[in-house]
XYZ file of C-alpha atoms in Angstrom:
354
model
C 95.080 60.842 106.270
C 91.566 60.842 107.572
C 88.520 58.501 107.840
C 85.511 59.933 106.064
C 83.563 58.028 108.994
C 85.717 60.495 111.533
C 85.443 63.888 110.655
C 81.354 63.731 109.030
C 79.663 66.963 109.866
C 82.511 68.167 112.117
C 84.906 70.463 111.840
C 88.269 69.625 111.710
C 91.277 71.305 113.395
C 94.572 71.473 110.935
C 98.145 72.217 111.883
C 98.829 73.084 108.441
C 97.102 75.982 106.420
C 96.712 73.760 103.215
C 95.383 71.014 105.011
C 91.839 72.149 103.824
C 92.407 70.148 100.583
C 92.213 66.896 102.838
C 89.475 68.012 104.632
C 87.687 68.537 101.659
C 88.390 65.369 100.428
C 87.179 63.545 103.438
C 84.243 65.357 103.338
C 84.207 67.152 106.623
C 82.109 70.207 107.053
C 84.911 72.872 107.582
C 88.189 73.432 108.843
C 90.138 75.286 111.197
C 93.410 76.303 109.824
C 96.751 77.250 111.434
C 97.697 80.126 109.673
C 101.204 81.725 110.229
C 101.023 83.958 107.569
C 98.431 86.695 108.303
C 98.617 88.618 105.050
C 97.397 85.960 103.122
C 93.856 84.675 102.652
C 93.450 81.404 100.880
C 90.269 80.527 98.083
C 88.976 77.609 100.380
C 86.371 75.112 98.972
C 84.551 74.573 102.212
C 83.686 76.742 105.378
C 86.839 77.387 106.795
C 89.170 79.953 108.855
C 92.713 80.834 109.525
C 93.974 81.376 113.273
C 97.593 83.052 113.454
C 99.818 81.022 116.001
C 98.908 81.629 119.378
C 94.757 81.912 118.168
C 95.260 78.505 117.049
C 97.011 77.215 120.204
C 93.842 78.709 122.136
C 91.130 76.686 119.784
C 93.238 73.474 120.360
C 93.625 73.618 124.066
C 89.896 74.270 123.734
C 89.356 71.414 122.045
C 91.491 68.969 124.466
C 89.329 70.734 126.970
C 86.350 69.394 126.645
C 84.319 65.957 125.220
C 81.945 67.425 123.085
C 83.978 70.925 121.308
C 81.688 72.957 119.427
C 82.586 75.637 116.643
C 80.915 77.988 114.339
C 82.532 79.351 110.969
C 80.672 82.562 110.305
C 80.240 84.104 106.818
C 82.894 86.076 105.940
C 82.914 90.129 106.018
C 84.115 92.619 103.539
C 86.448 95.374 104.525
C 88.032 98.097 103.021
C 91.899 97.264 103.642
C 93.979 100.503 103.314
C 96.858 98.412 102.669
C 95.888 96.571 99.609
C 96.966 95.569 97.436
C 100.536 94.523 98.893
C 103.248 92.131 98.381
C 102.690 89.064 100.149
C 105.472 88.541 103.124
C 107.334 85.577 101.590
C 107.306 87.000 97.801
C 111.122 87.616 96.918
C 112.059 90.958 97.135
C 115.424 93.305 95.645
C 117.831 94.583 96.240
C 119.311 93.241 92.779
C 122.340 91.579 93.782
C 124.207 91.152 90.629
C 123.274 94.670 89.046
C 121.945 96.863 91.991
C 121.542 99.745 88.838
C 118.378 98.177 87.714
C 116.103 97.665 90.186
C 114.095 94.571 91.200
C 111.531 93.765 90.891
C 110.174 95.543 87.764
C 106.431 95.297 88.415
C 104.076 93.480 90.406
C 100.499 91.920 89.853
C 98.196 89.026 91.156
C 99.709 86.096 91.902
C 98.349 84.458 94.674
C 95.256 81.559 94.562
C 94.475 83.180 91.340
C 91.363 81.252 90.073
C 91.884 80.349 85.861
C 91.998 78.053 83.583
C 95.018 76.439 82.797
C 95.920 73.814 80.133
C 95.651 70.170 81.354
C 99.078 69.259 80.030
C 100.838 72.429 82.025
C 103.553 70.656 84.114
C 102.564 70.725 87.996
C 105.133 70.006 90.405
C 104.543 66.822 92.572
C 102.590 68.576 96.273
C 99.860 68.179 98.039
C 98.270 71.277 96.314
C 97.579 69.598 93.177
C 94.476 67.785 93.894
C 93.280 71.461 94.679
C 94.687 72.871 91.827
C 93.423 70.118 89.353
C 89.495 70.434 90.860
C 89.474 74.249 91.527
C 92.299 75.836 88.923
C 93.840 77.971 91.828
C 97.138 78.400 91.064
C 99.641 80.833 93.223
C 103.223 81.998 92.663
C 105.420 83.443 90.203
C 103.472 80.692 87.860
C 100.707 83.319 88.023
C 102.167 86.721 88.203
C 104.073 86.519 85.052
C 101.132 85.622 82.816
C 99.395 88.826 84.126
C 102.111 91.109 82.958
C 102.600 88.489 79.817
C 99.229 89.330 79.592
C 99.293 93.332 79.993
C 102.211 93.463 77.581
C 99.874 91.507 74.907
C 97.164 93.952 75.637
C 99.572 96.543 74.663
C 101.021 95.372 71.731
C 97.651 94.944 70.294
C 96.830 98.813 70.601
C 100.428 99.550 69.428
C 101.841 96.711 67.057
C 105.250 98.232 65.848
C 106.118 98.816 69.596
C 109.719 97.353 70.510
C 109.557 94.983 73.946
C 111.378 97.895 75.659
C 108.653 100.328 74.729
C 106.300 98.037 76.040
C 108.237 97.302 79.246
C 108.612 100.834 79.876
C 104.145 101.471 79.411
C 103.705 99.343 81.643
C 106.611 100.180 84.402
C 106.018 103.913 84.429
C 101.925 103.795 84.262
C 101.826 101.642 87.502
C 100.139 102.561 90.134
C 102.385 103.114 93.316
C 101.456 100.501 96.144
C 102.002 101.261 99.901
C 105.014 100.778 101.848
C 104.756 98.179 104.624
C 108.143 96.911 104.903
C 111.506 98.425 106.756
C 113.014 98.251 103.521
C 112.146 100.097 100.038
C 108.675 99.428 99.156
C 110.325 99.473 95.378
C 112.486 96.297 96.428
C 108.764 94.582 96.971
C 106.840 95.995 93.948
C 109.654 97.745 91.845
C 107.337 100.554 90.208
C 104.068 99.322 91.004
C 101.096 97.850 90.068
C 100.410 97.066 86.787
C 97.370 98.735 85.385
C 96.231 97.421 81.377
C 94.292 100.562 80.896
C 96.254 102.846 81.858
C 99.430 101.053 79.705
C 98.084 101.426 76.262
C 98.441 105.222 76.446
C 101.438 106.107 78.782
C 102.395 109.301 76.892
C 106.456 108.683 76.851
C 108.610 105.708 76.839
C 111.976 104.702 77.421
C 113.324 102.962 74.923
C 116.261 100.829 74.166
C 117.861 98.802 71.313
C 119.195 95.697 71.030
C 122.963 97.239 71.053
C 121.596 99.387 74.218
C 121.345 96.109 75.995
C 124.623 94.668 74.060
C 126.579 97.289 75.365
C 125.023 97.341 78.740
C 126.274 93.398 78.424
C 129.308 94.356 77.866
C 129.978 96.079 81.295
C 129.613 93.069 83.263
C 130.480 89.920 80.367
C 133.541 89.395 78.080
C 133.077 89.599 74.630
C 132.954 86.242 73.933
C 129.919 85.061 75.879
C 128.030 88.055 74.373
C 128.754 86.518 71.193
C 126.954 83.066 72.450
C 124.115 85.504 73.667
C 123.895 87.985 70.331
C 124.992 85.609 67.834
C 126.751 88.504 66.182
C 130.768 89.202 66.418
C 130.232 91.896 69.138
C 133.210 94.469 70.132
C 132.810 95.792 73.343
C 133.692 99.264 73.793
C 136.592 100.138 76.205
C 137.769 102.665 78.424
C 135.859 106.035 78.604
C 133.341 104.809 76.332
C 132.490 101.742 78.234
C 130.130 103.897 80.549
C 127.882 102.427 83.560
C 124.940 100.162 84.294
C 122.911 103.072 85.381
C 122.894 104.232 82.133
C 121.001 101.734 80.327
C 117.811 103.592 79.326
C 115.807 102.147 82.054
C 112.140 103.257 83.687
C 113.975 103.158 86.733
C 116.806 104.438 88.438
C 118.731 102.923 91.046
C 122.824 102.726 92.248
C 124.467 102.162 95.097
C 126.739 104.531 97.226
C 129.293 104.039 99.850
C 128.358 104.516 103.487
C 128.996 107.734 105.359
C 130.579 109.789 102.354
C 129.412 112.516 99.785
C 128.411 111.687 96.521
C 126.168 112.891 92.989
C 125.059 110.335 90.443
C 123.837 110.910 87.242
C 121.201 108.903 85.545
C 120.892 109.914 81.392
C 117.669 108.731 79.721
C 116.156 109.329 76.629
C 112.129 108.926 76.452
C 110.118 109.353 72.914
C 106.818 110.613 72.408
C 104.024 108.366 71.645
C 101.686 110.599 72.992
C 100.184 113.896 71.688
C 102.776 114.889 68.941
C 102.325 118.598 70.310
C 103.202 118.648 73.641
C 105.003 119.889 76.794
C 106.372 117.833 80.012
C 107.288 119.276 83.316
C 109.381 117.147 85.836
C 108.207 116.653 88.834
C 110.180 114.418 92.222
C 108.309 113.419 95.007
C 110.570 112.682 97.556
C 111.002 112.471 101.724
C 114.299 112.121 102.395
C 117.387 114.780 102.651
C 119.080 114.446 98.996
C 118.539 116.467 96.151
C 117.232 115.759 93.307
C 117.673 117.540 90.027
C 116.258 117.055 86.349
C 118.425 118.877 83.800
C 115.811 120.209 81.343
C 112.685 119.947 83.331
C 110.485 120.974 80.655
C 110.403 117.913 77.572
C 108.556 120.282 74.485
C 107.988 117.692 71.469
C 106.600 119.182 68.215
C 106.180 115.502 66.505
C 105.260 111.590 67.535
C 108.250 109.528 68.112
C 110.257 112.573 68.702
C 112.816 111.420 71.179
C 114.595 114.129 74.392
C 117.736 113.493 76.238
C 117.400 114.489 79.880
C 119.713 114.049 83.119
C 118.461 113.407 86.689
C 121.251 113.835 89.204
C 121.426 112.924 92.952
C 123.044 114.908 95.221
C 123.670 113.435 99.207
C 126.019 112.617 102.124
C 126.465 111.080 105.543
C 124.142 108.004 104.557
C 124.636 105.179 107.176
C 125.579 101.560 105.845
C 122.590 99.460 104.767
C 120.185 102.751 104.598
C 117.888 103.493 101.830
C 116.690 106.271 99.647
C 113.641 106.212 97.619
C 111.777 108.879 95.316
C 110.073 109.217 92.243
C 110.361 111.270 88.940
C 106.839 111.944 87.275
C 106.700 113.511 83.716
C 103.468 115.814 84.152
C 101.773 117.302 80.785
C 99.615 119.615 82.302
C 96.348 117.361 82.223
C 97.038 114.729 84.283
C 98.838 114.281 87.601
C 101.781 112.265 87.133
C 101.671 111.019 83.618
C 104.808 108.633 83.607
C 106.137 107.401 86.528
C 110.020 106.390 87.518
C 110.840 105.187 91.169
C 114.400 106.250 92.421
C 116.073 104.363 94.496
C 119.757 104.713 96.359
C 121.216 102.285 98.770
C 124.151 102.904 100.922
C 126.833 100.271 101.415
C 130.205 100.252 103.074
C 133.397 100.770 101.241
């Protein structure tokens, strides 16, 4: 939409914050940007800055002010930014409506104008990114935050090859580092337990893990038997009754349930971890916590004598009076004595009405 001839050597006012990729193409010298999103910075190819709302409004009245407008883009400056990393404001974000016991999301990495290569036959949706995506390979999204923790869990399975996918899951979950909370809500319903961290993955000391049938029978609590079967491709029997049991107690990293508004109530999460790390070795739990429940592990000391010994263990939540809509969140850590916090669960409980 504009005339090379126009915009030469000027710089070029844009309602839009992707309308750099025109600019570009025109060949102007930079760009102003209208930016209504001020917690993310975009990989530009020119000179170019973003103006929240009303700091835009101010550089266009400037500009309708005057017959010759005149504008410098100065370099940019590194700062330190307490904050970071953090969830970017329009990334989706939990509670998990369909099984509030497992929280969402599970992780969180880079995902936003993440510079890579990409194959040239990868299907791009039809917008007016792609000529920037095609000439830079800056991709954004959920199309680039999966392939890091694809990417983590590969890492992983090459240290530790007869790993199951839950193992792996639960290396990466509980060895995350814990990101800062800058929404009203649960910071977990934004990150879930963190960010990933490779390194720190390949050796995360215990793991949670969980069979096939774990997840069958966790199936079973919300399907009937018959689209398991389409799903398993075995003849599965669901359990019934007393032995059906609860979401909650699918041998998660996390732990999370909902409560109802205003009344008393305990939970009880059972998990199982195994040792992949030292085979002689002791745990203590420890749960890091501001609000008014209480929190209880039943043992808190985990003693393993051998690798891939595997130790039951019961974390119950004790509360009352929580208004509708409210939010608790914690964290279990499984501390050996050498390290602070060696594996890492986030806790959440969220109150709604009857």
């Amino acid at each position: 939409c504009l005339d090379p001839d126009l915009v030469k050597e000027k710089i070029v006012l844009c309602d839009w914050s992707g309308g750099y990729v025109e600019v570009d193409r025109a060949g102007a010298k930079g760009a102003i940007l209208s930016n209504s999103r001020d917690d993310v910075a975009s990989v530009v190819p020119l000179s170019a800055t973003g103006l929240n709302n009303q700091e835009y409004a101010v550089a266009k009245s400037y500009q309708n002010s005057t017959r010759n407008p005149r504008a410098k883009i100065l370099k940019s400056e590194v700062i330190k930014d307490p904050a970071a990393p953090r969830v970017a404001s329009f990334s989706s974000r939990g509670p998990n409506r369909i099984v509030p016991e497992i929280l969402k999301p599970d992780i969180t990495g880079p995902g936003i104008d993440i510079v890579a290569a990409y194959s040239p036959n990868a299907s791009i949706s039809a917008s007016p990114y792609d000529e920037r995506r095609v000439k830079y390979n800056v991709l954004s999204g959920t199309s680039m935050s999966c392939p890091h923790a694809a990417g983590v869990a590969a890492y992983v399975k090459e240290f530790h090859s007869d790993w199951s996918p839950a193992a792996i899951k639960s290396a990466i979950m509980t060895t995350a580092w814990p990101m800062n909370d800058t929404s009203t809500s649960p910071g977990e319903f934004a990150y879930g337990s963190g960010h990933l961290n490779p390194v720190r993955a390949i050796n995360p000391g215990l793991v949670y893990e969980a069979s096939e049938e774990d997840y069958i029978k966790f199936l079973c609590m919300m399907l009937d038997e018959e689209k398991i079967r389409l799903i398993s491709g075995d003849k599965v029997t669901c359990p019934t009754g007393s032995d059906k049991g609860s979401p909650k107690d699918l041998n998660y990293p996390s732990m999370a349930a909902n409560v109802t508004s205003m009344k008393l109530f305990m939970i009880n999460f059972h998990r199982r971890v195994k040792n992949v790390g030292l085979a002689n070795s002791n745990y203590k739990a420890l749960i890091s916590s501001n609000s008014k429940v209480d929190i209880k592990v039943v043992p808190e000391v985990l003693s393993f004598k051998s690798l891939n010994e595997e130790k039951n263990f019961t974390v119950t939540v004790d509360g009352r009076d929580m208004p509708e809509g409210s939010h608790v969140s914690a964290s279990l850590c499984w501390y050996d004595g050498s390290h602070n916090c060696i594996v890492r669960s986030p806790i959440v409980i969220s109150s709604v009405s009857a």
